[in-house]
Amino acid sequence: MKITALAGGVGGAKLAHGLAHVLPPEDLTIIVNTGDDFEHLGLSICPDLDTVCYTLAGLANSETGWGRAGETWNTIANIERLGGPAWFRLGDQDIATHLERTRRLKEGQSLSSITREFCQAWGIQPTVLPMTDAPVRTMVNTNEGELAFQEYFVHRRCEPIVKGFRFDGVTEAKPAPGVREALDTADAVIFCPSNPWVSIDPILSVVKKITKPVIAVSPIIGGKAVKGPAAKMYTELGIEPSALAVAKHYRTTLAGFVLDTTDRESEAQIIALSIKTQVTDTLMNHLTERVRLANDVLHFIGSL
Ligand code: GDP
């Protein structure tokens, strides 16, 4: 079964990791959000792409869900000592990724081509694609005005109250080479349990149309996000955070929806939206849970 998965960082990377253990590499393509990308300390940083790649390569820090395992922090500590900006924590190994990516981008290589070569170097076999090679930047409209995504997310720790989102540059951005083909040749498209507003929506705003059956996995369990501001965003936008709210968010696109056992009581309401459902354990702390959920999702797709 050929699968194309859409992913943000932490939640997306976990399911992508499970899928990579279950599917032959030629049958799995992961399209990653680049709306979180930004330029910082002169470096081009792609947080979601790096989280997905580090996770697939077994290089990720399993405690934080982002960054590298066994990381040291000498560079950022010395930048801070010199009075430079240290709010975005960059480890020494991680900085090597950003330095080398920035060097290649400056030489004119595309982000998708750099990502392909980094994946080879890290021994990652499934195809990992940025959603676009063009700069698309998620902007967060808040009670304090419009903020660039990392300014809102990391610098301001998601404190400002969210009023909406804008994906700057999206009108000019084309899907990266391979993205359209991966979506059109897949048997099914999986929306990983990523933040609907700022991880999946930016990808959808670039790719626009998906013609193959879409199955989403809920990032909201028991009304809460496992990590990050997804539930807070729902509340601030006037929607009660729940698996049902996520299903409604994707409503027009969905063939199937995977929700956590905790949210079983919402199943009937989701079925009433003409969406098929599967109820299972969706928390993925360890590889065994990621593989089990990946298998569950693939069986569900097979049954549709
Ligand atoms: P980000 O770009 O790093 O914020 O990453 P994502 O958008 O991919 O992931 C954030 C979302 O993943 C949050 O809404 C979390 O609730 C969700 N998430 C994280 N871990 C898990 C998990 O183990 N299971 C499920 N179902 N969702 C998760």
Coordinates of N, CA, C and O in Angstrom, one line a residue, residues 163-277:
K163 N -5.9 34.8 17.3 CA -7.1 35.2 16.6 C -7.2 34.6 15.2 O -8.3 34.6 14.6
G164 N -6.1 34.1 14.7 CA -6.1 33.5 13.3 C -4.7 33.3 12.8 O -3.7 33.6 13.5
F165 N -4.7 32.8 11.6 CA -3.4 32.5 11.0 C -3.3 33.0 9.5 O -4.4 33.1 8.9
R166 N -2.1 33.3 9.1 CA -1.9 33.6 7.7 C -0.7 32.9 7.2 O 0.3 32.9 8.0
F167 N -0.7 32.4 6.0 CA 0.5 31.7 5.5 C 1.1 32.6 4.4 O 0.7 32.6 3.3
D168 N 2.1 33.4 4.9 CA 2.7 34.4 4.0 C 3.5 33.7 2.9 O 4.2 32.8 3.2
G169 N 3.3 34.2 1.7 CA 4.0 33.6 0.5 C 3.3 32.5 -0.1 O 3.8 31.9 -1.1
V170 N 2.2 32.1 0.4 CA 1.5 30.9 -0.1 C 1.0 31.0 -1.6 O 1.0 30.1 -2.3
T171 N 0.6 32.2 -1.9 CA 0.1 32.4 -3.3 C 1.1 32.1 -4.4 O 0.8 31.6 -5.4
E172 N 2.4 32.5 -4.1 CA 3.4 32.2 -5.1 C 4.0 30.9 -4.9 O 4.8 30.4 -5.8
A173 N 3.8 30.2 -3.8 CA 4.5 28.9 -3.6 C 3.9 27.7 -4.3 O 2.7 27.5 -4.3
K174 N 4.8 27.0 -5.0 CA 4.4 25.8 -5.7 C 4.8 24.6 -4.8 O 5.8 24.7 -4.1
P175 N 4.1 23.5 -4.8 CA 4.5 22.3 -4.1 C 6.0 21.9 -4.6 O 6.3 22.1 -5.7
A176 N 6.8 21.4 -3.6 CA 8.1 21.0 -4.0 C 8.1 19.8 -5.0 O 7.1 19.1 -5.0
P177 N 9.1 19.7 -5.8 CA 9.2 18.6 -6.7 C 8.9 17.2 -6.0 O 9.4 17.0 -5.0
G178 N 8.0 16.5 -6.6 CA 7.6 15.2 -6.0 C 6.4 15.2 -5.1 O 5.8 14.1 -4.9
V179 N 6.0 16.4 -4.6 CA 4.9 16.5 -3.7 C 3.6 16.1 -4.4 O 2.8 15.2 -3.9
R180 N 3.3 16.8 -5.6 CA 2.1 16.5 -6.3 C 2.0 15.0 -6.7 O 1.0 14.4 -6.5
E181 N 3.1 14.5 -7.2 CA 3.1 13.1 -7.6 C 2.9 12.1 -6.4 O 2.1 11.2 -6.6
A182 N 3.5 12.4 -5.3 CA 3.3 11.6 -4.1 C 1.8 11.6 -3.7 O 1.3 10.5 -3.3
L183 N 1.2 12.7 -3.8 CA -0.3 12.8 -3.4 C -1.1 12.1 -4.4 O -2.1 11.5 -4.0
D184 N -0.8 12.2 -5.7 CA -1.6 11.6 -6.7 C -1.4 10.1 -6.9 O -2.3 9.5 -7.4
T185 N -0.3 9.6 -6.5 CA -0.1 8.2 -6.7 C -0.2 7.3 -5.5 O -0.1 6.1 -5.5
A186 N -0.5 8.0 -4.4 CA -0.7 7.2 -3.1 C -2.1 6.5 -3.1 O -3.0 6.9 -3.8
D187 N -2.1 5.4 -2.4 CA -3.4 4.7 -2.2 C -4.2 5.5 -1.2 O -5.5 5.5 -1.3
A188 N -3.5 6.1 -0.2 CA -4.2 6.9 0.8 C -3.3 8.0 1.3 O -2.0 7.8 1.3
V189 N -3.8 9.1 1.8 CA -3.1 10.1 2.4 C -3.4 10.2 3.9 O -4.6 10.2 4.3
I190 N -2.4 10.2 4.7 CA -2.6 10.2 6.2 C -2.2 11.6 6.7 O -1.1 12.1 6.4
F191 N -3.1 12.2 7.4 CA -2.8 13.5 8.2 C -2.3 13.0 9.6 O -3.1 12.4 10.4
C192 N -1.0 13.1 9.8 CA -0.4 12.6 11.1 C -1.1 13.5 12.3 O -1.6 14.5 12.0
P193 N -0.9 13.0 13.5 CA -1.5 13.8 14.6 C -0.6 15.0 14.9 O 0.1 15.1 15.9
S194 N -0.7 16.0 14.0 CA 0.0 17.2 14.1 C -1.0 18.3 14.3 O -2.2 18.1 14.2
N195 N -0.5 19.5 14.6 CA -1.4 20.6 14.9 C -2.1 21.0 13.6 O -1.5 21.3 12.6
P196 N -3.5 20.9 13.7 CA -4.2 21.2 12.4 C -4.0 22.6 11.9 O -3.9 22.8 10.7
W197 N -3.9 23.6 12.8 CA -3.9 25.0 12.4 C -2.5 25.4 11.8 O -2.4 26.1 10.8
V198 N -1.4 24.9 12.5 CA -0.1 25.4 12.1 C 0.8 24.4 11.5 O 2.0 24.7 11.2
S199 N 0.4 23.1 11.4 CA 1.2 22.1 10.8 C 0.6 21.5 9.5 O 1.2 21.5 8.5
I200 N -0.7 21.1 9.6 CA -1.3 20.5 8.5 C -1.9 21.6 7.5 O -1.7 21.5 6.3
D201 N -2.6 22.6 8.1 CA -3.2 23.7 7.2 C -2.2 24.3 6.3 O -2.5 24.6 5.1
P202 N -1.0 24.7 6.8 CA 0.0 25.3 5.8 C 0.3 24.4 4.6 O 0.4 24.8 3.5
I203 N 0.4 23.0 4.9 CA 0.7 22.1 3.8 C -0.5 22.1 2.8 O -0.4 22.2 1.6
L204 N -1.7 22.0 3.4 CA -2.9 22.0 2.6 C -3.1 23.3 1.8 O -3.5 23.3 0.6
S205 N -2.6 24.4 2.4 CA -2.7 25.7 1.6 C -1.8 25.7 0.4 O -2.1 26.4 -0.5
V206 N -0.7 24.9 0.4 CA 0.2 24.9 -0.7 C -0.3 23.8 -1.7 O -0.3 24.0 -2.9
V207 N -0.6 22.6 -1.2 CA -1.0 21.5 -2.2 C -2.4 21.7 -2.7 O -2.7 21.1 -3.7
K208 N -3.2 22.4 -2.0 CA -4.6 22.7 -2.4 C -5.5 21.5 -2.5 O -6.4 21.3 -1.7
K209 N -5.2 20.6 -3.5 CA -6.2 19.5 -3.7 C -5.6 18.2 -3.4 O -4.5 17.8 -3.8
I210 N -6.4 17.3 -2.7 CA -6.1 15.9 -2.5 C -7.2 15.1 -3.1 O -8.3 15.2 -2.6
T211 N -6.8 14.2 -4.0 CA -7.9 13.4 -4.7 C -8.0 12.0 -4.1 O -9.0 11.4 -4.3
K212 N -7.0 11.6 -3.3 CA -7.0 10.3 -2.8 C -7.7 10.3 -1.4 O -7.7 11.3 -0.7
P213 N -8.1 9.1 -0.9 CA -8.8 9.1 0.4 C -7.8 9.6 1.5 O -6.7 9.2 1.6
V214 N -8.4 10.4 2.4 CA -7.6 11.0 3.5 C -8.1 10.4 4.8 O -9.3 10.4 5.1
I215 N -7.1 10.0 5.6 CA -7.3 9.5 7.0 C -6.5 10.4 7.9 O -5.3 10.6 7.7
A216 N -7.2 11.0 8.9 CA -6.5 11.8 9.9 C -6.4 11.1 11.2 O -7.4 10.4 11.6
V217 N -5.4 11.3 11.9 CA -5.2 10.8 13.3 C -5.3 12.0 14.2 O -4.6 13.0 14.0
S218 N -6.1 11.9 15.3 CA -6.4 13.1 16.1 C -5.2 13.4 17.0 O -4.6 12.6 17.7
P219 N -4.7 14.7 17.0 CA -3.7 15.2 17.9 C -4.2 15.6 19.2 O -3.5 15.9 20.2
I220 N -5.6 15.6 19.4 CA -6.2 16.0 20.6 C -6.7 14.7 21.3 O -7.5 13.9 20.7
I221 N -6.3 14.5 22.5 CA -6.7 13.3 23.3 C -7.3 13.8 24.6 O -6.7 14.6 25.3
G222 N -8.6 13.4 24.8 CA -9.3 13.9 26.0 C -9.3 15.4 26.2 O -9.2 15.9 27.3
G223 N -9.5 16.1 25.1 CA -9.7 17.6 25.1 C -8.3 18.3 25.3 O -8.3 19.5 25.4
K224 N -7.2 17.6 25.3 CA -5.9 18.2 25.5 C -5.0 17.8 24.4 O -5.1 16.7 23.8
A225 N -4.0 18.7 24.1 CA -2.9 18.4 23.2 C -1.9 17.6 24.0 O -1.7 17.9 25.2
V226 N -1.3 16.6 23.4 CA -0.2 15.9 24.1 C 1.0 16.8 24.3 O 1.6 16.7 25.4
K227 N 1.2 17.7 23.4 CA 2.3 18.7 23.5 C 1.9 19.9 22.7 O 1.2 19.7 21.7
G228 N 2.3 21.1 23.1 CA 2.1 22.2 22.2 C 0.8 22.9 22.4 O -0.1 22.5 23.2
P229 N 0.5 23.9 21.5 CA -0.6 24.8 21.8 C -1.9 24.5 21.0 O -2.8 25.3 21.0
A230 N -2.0 23.3 20.4 CA -3.2 23.0 19.6 C -4.5 23.3 20.4 O -5.4 23.9 19.9
A231 N -4.6 22.7 21.6 CA -5.9 22.8 22.4 C -6.1 24.3 22.8 O -7.2 24.8 22.7
K232 N -5.0 25.0 23.2 CA -5.1 26.4 23.5 C -5.6 27.2 22.3 O -6.4 28.1 22.4
M233 N -5.1 26.9 21.1 CA -5.5 27.6 19.9 C -7.0 27.4 19.7 O -7.8 28.3 19.4
Y234 N -7.5 26.1 19.8 CA -8.9 25.9 19.6 C -9.8 26.7 20.6 O -10.7 27.4 20.2
T235 N -9.4 26.7 21.8 CA -10.1 27.5 22.8 C -10.2 29.0 22.5 O -11.2 29.6 22.5
E236 N -9.0 29.5 22.1 CA -8.9 30.9 21.9 C -9.7 31.3 20.6 O -10.1 32.5 20.4
L237 N -9.8 30.3 19.7 CA -10.6 30.6 18.5 C -12.1 30.3 18.7 O -12.9 30.3 17.7
G238 N -12.5 30.0 19.9 CA -13.9 29.9 20.3 C -14.4 28.5 20.0 O -15.6 28.3 19.9
I239 N -13.5 27.5 19.9 CA -14.0 26.1 19.6 C -13.5 25.2 20.8 O -12.3 25.3 21.2
E240 N -14.4 24.4 21.3 CA -13.9 23.5 22.4 C -13.0 22.5 21.8 O -13.3 21.8 20.8
P241 N -11.8 22.4 22.4 CA -10.8 21.4 21.8 C -11.3 20.0 22.1 O -11.6 19.6 23.2
S242 N -11.3 19.2 21.0 CA -11.7 17.8 21.1 C -11.4 17.1 19.9 O -11.1 17.7 18.8
A243 N -11.4 15.7 19.9 CA -11.2 15.0 18.7 C -12.3 15.3 17.7 O -12.0 15.5 16.5
L244 N -13.5 15.5 18.2 CA -14.6 15.9 17.3 C -14.3 17.2 16.5 O -14.6 17.4 15.3
A245 N -13.7 18.2 17.3 CA -13.4 19.5 16.6 C -12.4 19.3 15.5 O -12.4 19.9 14.5
V246 N -11.4 18.4 15.8 CA -10.4 18.1 14.7 C -11.1 17.4 13.5 O -10.8 17.8 12.4
A247 N -12.0 16.5 13.7 CA -12.7 15.9 12.6 C -13.5 16.9 11.8 O -13.5 16.9 10.6
K248 N -14.1 17.8 12.6 CA -14.9 18.9 11.9 C -13.9 19.8 11.1 O -14.3 20.3 10.0
H249 N -12.8 20.1 11.7 CA -11.8 20.9 11.0 C -11.4 20.4 9.6 O -11.3 21.2 8.6
Y250 N -11.3 19.1 9.5 CA -10.9 18.5 8.2 C -12.1 17.9 7.4 O -11.9 17.3 6.4
R251 N -13.2 18.1 8.0 CA -14.5 17.5 7.5 C -14.6 17.2 6.0 O -14.8 16.1 5.6
T252 N -14.4 18.3 5.2 CA -14.6 18.1 3.8 C -13.7 17.2 3.1 O -13.9 16.7 2.0
T253 N -12.5 17.0 3.7 CA -11.4 16.2 3.1 C -11.4 14.7 3.5 O -10.8 13.9 2.9
L254 N -12.1 14.4 4.7 CA -11.8 13.1 5.3 C -12.6 11.9 4.9 O -13.9 12.0 4.8
A255 N -12.0 10.8 4.7 CA -12.7 9.5 4.5 C -12.7 8.8 5.8 O -13.7 8.2 6.1
G256 N -11.7 8.9 6.6 CA -11.6 8.2 7.9 C -10.9 9.0 8.9 O -10.1 9.9 8.7
F257 N -11.2 8.7 10.2 CA -10.7 9.5 11.3 C -10.3 8.5 12.4 O -11.1 7.7 12.8
V258 N -9.1 8.7 13.0 CA -8.7 7.8 14.0 C -8.7 8.6 15.3 O -8.0 9.6 15.4
L259 N -9.4 8.2 16.3 CA -9.5 8.9 17.6 C -9.1 8.0 18.7 O -9.1 6.7 18.6
D260 N -8.7 8.6 19.8 CA -8.2 7.8 20.9 C -9.3 7.2 21.7 O -10.4 7.7 21.8
T261 N -9.0 6.1 22.3 CA -9.9 5.3 23.2 C -10.6 6.2 24.2 O -11.8 6.1 24.5
T262 N -9.8 7.2 24.7 CA -10.4 8.2 25.7 C -11.6 8.9 25.2 O -12.4 9.4 25.9
D263 N -11.6 9.1 23.8 CA -12.6 9.9 23.2 C -13.7 9.1 22.5 O -14.5 9.7 21.7
R264 N -13.8 7.9 23.0 CA -14.8 7.0 22.4 C -16.2 7.6 22.3 O -16.9 7.4 21.3
E265 N -16.6 8.4 23.3 CA -18.0 8.9 23.3 C -18.2 9.9 22.1 O -19.4 10.1 21.8
S266 N -17.2 10.4 21.5 CA -17.4 11.3 20.3 C -17.6 10.5 19.0 O -17.9 11.1 18.0
E267 N -17.4 9.2 19.0 CA -17.4 8.5 17.8 C -18.7 8.6 17.0 O -18.7 8.9 15.8
A268 N -19.8 8.5 17.7 CA -21.1 8.6 17.0 C -21.3 9.9 16.3 O -21.8 10.0 15.1
Q269 N -20.8 11.0 16.9 CA -21.0 12.4 16.3 C -20.1 12.5 15.1 O -20.4 13.2 14.1
I270 N -18.9 11.8 15.1 CA -18.0 11.9 13.9 C -18.6 11.0 12.8 O -18.6 11.5 11.6
I271 N -19.2 9.9 13.1 CA -19.8 9.0 12.1 C -21.0 9.8 11.5 O -21.2 9.7 10.2
A272 N -21.7 10.6 12.3 CA -22.8 11.4 11.8 C -22.3 12.5 10.7 O -23.1 13.0 10.0
L273 N -21.0 12.7 10.7 CA -20.5 13.7 9.7 C -20.1 12.9 8.4 O -19.4 13.5 7.5
S274 N -20.5 11.7 8.3 CA -20.2 10.8 7.2 C -18.7 10.5 7.1 O -18.1 10.4 6.0
I275 N -18.1 10.4 8.2 CA -16.7 10.0 8.3 C -16.6 8.7 9.0 O -17.2 8.5 10.1
K276 N -15.8 7.8 8.4 CA -15.6 6.4 9.1 C -14.6 6.6 10.2 O -13.7 7.5 10.1
T277 N -14.7 5.8 11.2 CA -13.9 6.0 12.4 C -13.2 4.8 12.8 O -13.6 3.6 12.6

